[in-house]
mmCIF file of C-alpha atoms in Angstrom:
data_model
loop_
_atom_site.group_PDB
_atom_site.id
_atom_site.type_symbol
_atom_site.label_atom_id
_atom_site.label_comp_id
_atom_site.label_asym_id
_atom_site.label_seq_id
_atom_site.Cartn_x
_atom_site.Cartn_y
_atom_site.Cartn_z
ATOM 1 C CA UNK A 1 222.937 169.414 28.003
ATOM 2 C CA UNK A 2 222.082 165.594 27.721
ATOM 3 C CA UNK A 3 220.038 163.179 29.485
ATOM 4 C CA UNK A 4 216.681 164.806 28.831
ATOM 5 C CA UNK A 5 213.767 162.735 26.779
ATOM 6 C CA UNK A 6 210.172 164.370 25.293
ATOM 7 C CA UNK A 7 207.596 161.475 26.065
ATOM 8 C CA UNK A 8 204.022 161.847 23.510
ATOM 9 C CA UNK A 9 201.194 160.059 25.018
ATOM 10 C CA UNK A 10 198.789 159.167 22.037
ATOM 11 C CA UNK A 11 195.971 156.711 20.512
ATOM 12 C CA UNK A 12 196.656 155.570 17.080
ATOM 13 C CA UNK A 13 193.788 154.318 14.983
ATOM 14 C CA UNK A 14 193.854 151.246 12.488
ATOM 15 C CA UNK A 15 195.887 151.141 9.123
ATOM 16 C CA UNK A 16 193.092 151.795 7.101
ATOM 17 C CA UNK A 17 192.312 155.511 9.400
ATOM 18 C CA UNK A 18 195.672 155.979 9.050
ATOM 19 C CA UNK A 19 196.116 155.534 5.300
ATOM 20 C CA UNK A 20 193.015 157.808 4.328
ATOM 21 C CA UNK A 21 194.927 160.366 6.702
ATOM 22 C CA UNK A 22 197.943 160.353 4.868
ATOM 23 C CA UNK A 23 195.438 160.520 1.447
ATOM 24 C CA UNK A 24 194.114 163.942 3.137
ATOM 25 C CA UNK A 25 197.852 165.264 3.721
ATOM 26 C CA UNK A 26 198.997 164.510 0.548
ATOM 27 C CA UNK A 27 196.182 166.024 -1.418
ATOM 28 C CA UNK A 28 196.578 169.148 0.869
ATOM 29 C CA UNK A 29 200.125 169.345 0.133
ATOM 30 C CA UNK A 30 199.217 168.894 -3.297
ATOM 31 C CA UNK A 31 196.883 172.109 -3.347
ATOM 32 C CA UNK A 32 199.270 174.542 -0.599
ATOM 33 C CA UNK A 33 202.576 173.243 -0.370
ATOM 34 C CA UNK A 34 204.467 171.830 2.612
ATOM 35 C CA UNK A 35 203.006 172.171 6.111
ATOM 36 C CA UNK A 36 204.265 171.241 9.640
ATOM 37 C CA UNK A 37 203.097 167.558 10.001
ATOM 38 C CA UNK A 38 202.625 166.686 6.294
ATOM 39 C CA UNK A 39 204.389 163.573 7.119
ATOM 40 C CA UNK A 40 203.506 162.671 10.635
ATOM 41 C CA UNK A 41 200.843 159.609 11.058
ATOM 42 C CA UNK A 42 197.669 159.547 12.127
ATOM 43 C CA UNK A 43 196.836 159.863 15.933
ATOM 44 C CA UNK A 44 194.959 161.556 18.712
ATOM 45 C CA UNK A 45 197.214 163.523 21.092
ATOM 46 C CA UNK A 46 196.553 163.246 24.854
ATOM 47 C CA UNK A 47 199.747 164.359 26.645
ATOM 48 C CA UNK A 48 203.158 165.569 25.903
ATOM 49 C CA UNK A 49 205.801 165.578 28.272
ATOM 50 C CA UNK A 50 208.707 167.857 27.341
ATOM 51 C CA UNK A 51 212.084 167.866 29.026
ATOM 52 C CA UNK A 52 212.342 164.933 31.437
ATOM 53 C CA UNK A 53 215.009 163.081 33.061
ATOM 54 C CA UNK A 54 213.842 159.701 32.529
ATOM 55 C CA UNK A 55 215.315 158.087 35.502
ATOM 56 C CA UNK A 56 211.975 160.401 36.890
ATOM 57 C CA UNK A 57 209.499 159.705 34.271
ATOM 58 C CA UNK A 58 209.923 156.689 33.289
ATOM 59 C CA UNK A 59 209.182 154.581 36.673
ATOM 60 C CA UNK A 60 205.923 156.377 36.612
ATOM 61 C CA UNK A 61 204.660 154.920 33.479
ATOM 62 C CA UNK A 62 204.481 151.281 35.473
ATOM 63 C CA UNK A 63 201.474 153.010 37.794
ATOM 64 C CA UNK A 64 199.904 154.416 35.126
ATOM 65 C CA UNK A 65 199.590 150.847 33.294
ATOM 66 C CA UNK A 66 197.997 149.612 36.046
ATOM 67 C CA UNK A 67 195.529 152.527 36.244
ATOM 68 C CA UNK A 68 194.568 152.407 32.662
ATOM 69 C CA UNK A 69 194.441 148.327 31.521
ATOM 70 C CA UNK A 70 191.243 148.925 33.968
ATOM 71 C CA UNK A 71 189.876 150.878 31.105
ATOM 72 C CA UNK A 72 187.769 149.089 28.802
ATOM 73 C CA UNK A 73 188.408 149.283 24.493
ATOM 74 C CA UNK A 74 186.260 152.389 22.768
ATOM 75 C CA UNK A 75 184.590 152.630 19.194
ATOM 76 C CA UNK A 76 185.466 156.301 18.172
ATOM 77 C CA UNK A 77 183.407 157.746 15.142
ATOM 78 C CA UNK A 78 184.650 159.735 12.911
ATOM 79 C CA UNK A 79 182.108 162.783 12.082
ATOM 80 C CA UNK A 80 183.533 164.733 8.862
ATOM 81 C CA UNK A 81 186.143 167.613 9.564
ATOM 82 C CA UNK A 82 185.882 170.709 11.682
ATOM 83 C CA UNK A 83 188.735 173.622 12.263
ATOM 84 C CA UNK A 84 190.304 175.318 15.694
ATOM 85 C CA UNK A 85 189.206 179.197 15.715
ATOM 86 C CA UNK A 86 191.826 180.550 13.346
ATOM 87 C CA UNK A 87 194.676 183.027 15.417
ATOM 88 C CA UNK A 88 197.332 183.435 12.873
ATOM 89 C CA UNK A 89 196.962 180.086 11.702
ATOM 90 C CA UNK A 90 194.474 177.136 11.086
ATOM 91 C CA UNK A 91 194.227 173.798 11.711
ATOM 92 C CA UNK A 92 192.014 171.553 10.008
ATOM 93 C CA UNK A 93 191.109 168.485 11.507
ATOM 94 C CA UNK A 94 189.142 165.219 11.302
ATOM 95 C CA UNK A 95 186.430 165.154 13.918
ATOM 96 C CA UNK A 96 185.701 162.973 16.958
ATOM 97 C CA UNK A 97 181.899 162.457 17.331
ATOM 98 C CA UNK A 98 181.087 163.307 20.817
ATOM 99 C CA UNK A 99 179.065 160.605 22.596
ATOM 100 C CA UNK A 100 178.055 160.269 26.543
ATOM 101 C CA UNK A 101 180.105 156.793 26.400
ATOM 102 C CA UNK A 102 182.903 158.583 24.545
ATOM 103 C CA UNK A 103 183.121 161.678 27.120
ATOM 104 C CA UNK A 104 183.500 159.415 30.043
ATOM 105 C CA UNK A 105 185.954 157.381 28.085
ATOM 106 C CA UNK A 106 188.493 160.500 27.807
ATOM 107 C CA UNK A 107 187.105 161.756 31.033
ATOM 108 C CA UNK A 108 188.898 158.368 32.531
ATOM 109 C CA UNK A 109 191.919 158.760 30.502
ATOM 110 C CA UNK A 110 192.262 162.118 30.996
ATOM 111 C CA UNK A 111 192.586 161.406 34.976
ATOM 112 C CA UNK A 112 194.710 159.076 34.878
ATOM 113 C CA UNK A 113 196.858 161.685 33.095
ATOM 114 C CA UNK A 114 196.368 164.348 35.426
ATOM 115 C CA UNK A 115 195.477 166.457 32.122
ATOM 116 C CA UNK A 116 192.785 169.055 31.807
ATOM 117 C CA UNK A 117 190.220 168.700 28.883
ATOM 118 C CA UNK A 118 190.797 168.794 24.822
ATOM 119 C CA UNK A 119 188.963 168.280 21.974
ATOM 120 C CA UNK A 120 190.065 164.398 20.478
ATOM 121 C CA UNK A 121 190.393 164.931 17.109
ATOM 122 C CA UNK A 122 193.210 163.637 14.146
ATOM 123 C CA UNK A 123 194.504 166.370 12.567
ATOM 124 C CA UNK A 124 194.878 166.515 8.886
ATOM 125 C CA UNK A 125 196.824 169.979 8.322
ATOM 126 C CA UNK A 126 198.729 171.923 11.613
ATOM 127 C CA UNK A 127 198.976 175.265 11.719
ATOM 128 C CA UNK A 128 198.581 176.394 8.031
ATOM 129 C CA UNK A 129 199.035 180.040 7.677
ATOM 130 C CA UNK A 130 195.220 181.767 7.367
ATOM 131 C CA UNK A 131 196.092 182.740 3.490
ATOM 132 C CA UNK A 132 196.448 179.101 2.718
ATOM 133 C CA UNK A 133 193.667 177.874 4.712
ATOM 134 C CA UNK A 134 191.193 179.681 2.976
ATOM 135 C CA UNK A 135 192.008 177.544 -0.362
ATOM 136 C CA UNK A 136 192.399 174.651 1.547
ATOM 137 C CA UNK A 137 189.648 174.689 4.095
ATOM 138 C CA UNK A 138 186.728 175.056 1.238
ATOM 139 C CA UNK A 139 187.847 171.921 0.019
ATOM 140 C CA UNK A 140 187.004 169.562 3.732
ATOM 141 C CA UNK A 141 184.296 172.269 5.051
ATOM 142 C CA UNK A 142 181.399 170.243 3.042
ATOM 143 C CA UNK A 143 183.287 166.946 2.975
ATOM 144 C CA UNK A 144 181.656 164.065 4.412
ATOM 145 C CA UNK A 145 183.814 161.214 6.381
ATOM 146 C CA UNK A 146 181.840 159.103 8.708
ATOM 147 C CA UNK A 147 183.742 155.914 10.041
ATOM 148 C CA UNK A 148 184.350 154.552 12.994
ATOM 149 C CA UNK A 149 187.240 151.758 14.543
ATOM 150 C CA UNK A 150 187.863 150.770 17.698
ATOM 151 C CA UNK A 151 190.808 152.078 20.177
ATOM 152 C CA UNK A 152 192.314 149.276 22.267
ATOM 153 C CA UNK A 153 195.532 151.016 23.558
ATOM 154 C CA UNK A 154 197.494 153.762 24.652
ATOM 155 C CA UNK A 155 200.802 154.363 22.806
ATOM 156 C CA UNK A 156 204.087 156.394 24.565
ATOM 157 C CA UNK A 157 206.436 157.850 22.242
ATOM 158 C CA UNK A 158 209.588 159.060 22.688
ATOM 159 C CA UNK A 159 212.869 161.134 21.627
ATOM 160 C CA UNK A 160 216.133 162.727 22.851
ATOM 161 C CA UNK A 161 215.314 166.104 23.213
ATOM 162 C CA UNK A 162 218.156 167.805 22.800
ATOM 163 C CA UNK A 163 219.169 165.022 20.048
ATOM 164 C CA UNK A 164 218.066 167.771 16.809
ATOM 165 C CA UNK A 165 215.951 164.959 15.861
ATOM 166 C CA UNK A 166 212.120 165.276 15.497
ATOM 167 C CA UNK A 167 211.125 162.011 14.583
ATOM 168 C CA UNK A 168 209.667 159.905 17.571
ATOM 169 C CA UNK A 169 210.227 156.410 18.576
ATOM 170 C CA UNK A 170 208.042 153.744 19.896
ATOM 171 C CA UNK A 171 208.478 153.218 23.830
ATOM 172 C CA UNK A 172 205.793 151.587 25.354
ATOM 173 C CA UNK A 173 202.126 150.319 24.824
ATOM 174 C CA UNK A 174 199.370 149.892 27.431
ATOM 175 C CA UNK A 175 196.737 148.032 26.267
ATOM 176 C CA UNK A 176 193.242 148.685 27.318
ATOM 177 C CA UNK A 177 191.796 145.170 29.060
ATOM 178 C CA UNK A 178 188.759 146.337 31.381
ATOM 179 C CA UNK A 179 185.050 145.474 30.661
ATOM 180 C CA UNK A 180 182.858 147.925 29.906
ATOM 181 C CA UNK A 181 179.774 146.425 31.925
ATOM 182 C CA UNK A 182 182.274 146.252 35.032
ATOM 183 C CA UNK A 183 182.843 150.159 35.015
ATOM 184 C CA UNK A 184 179.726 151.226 34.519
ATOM 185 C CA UNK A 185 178.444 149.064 37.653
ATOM 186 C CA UNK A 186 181.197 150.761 39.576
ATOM 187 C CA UNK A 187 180.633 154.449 38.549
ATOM 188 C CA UNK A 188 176.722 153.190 39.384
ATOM 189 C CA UNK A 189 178.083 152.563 42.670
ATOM 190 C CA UNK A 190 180.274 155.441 43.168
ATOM 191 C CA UNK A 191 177.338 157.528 42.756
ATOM 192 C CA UNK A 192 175.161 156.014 45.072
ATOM 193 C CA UNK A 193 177.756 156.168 47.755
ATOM 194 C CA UNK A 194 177.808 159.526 46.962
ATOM 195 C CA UNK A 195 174.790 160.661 46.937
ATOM 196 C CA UNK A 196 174.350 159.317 50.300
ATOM 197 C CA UNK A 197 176.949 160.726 52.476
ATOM 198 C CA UNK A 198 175.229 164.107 50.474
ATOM 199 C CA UNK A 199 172.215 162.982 52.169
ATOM 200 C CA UNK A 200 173.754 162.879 55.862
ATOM 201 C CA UNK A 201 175.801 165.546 55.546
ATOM 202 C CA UNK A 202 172.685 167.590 54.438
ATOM 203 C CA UNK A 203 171.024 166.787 57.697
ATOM 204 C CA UNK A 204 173.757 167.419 60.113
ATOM 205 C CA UNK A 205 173.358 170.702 61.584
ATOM 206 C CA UNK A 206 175.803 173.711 60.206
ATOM 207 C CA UNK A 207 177.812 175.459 63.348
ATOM 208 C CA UNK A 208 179.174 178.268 60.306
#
């Protein structure tokens, strides 16, 4: 079967993010062997689309540039490292410092998307059997890494799916032109508007 493409909806942070990263991988490597994503470059997943046609797919990436270059450019920080809850594996990851201005970021994104809510984070080793997470693990549990850089676009990936390659190719970048000031006025102004049809509605009389 042919004609079907995986799409991989990221953010990719600067060179020098990405080159501590790979420092992290490396050293884990070092210390338990090869692990899935040893290789793979720094980013924070938001979407993957498996298994489309893109004659399908494809068109609707146009509407969602228009929907996102509305969004304004975020400073993400960095807050030392953190781990899923453990199943049969772990997966040990940098963490995303939560912020009011960076939940209503994703919150936007995340819409746009029509996806349901994650946990941003760059992961450093994916799904490391338990065994080998418990020497690895000590070594980033007390590890400090505060930074911070600034996101100013989406990225698209893509690949054949049925091509028996895994390695992804660039497809298309959106970048992020809004102004910050601008949307907050507007979700100001959303919420007023809100608030009072609330108000009428709360006076009409119920017939239920």
């Amino acid at each position: 079967m042919t004609g079907y493409k995986d799409y991989l909806i990221i953010l990719s942070p600067p060179k020098n993010i990405g080159d501590q990263v790979k420092k992290f991988k490396q050293a884990s490597a070092r210390l338990i062997g090869d692990f899935e994503g040893m290789h793979g470059k720094a980013h924070i997943t938001l979407k993957a689309l498996r298994r489309q046609k893109p004659f399908w797919t494809e068109p609707l990436f146009a509407q969602l540039e228009k929907e996102l270059s509305l969004i304004e450019p975020m400073i993400l920080q960095i807050n030392n490292f953190a781990i899923f809850l453990p199943t049969n594996f772990t997966t040990i990851y940098a963490a995303i410092k939560s912020t009011t201005e960076m939940e209503d970021w994703f919150k936007r994104i995340r819409k746009s998307l029509n996806e349901k809510k994650a946990v941003p984070h760059i992961t450093i080793a994916r799904q490391v059997p338990n065994a080998l997470a418990k020497k690895l693990w000590p070594k980033f549990k007390d590890r400090h890494w505060d930074d911070e850089f600034e996101i100013d676009r989406l990225t698209i990936l893509q690949r054949e799916t049925f091509a028996g390659s895994k390695h992804w190719e660039p497809f298309k970048e959106i970048r992020f032109r809004g102004n910050a000031d601008y949307n907050y006025m507007m979700q100001v102004k959303k919420t007023k508007e809100s608030k009072v049809i609330k108000d009428v509605d709360d006076q009409q009389t119920s017939l239920f």
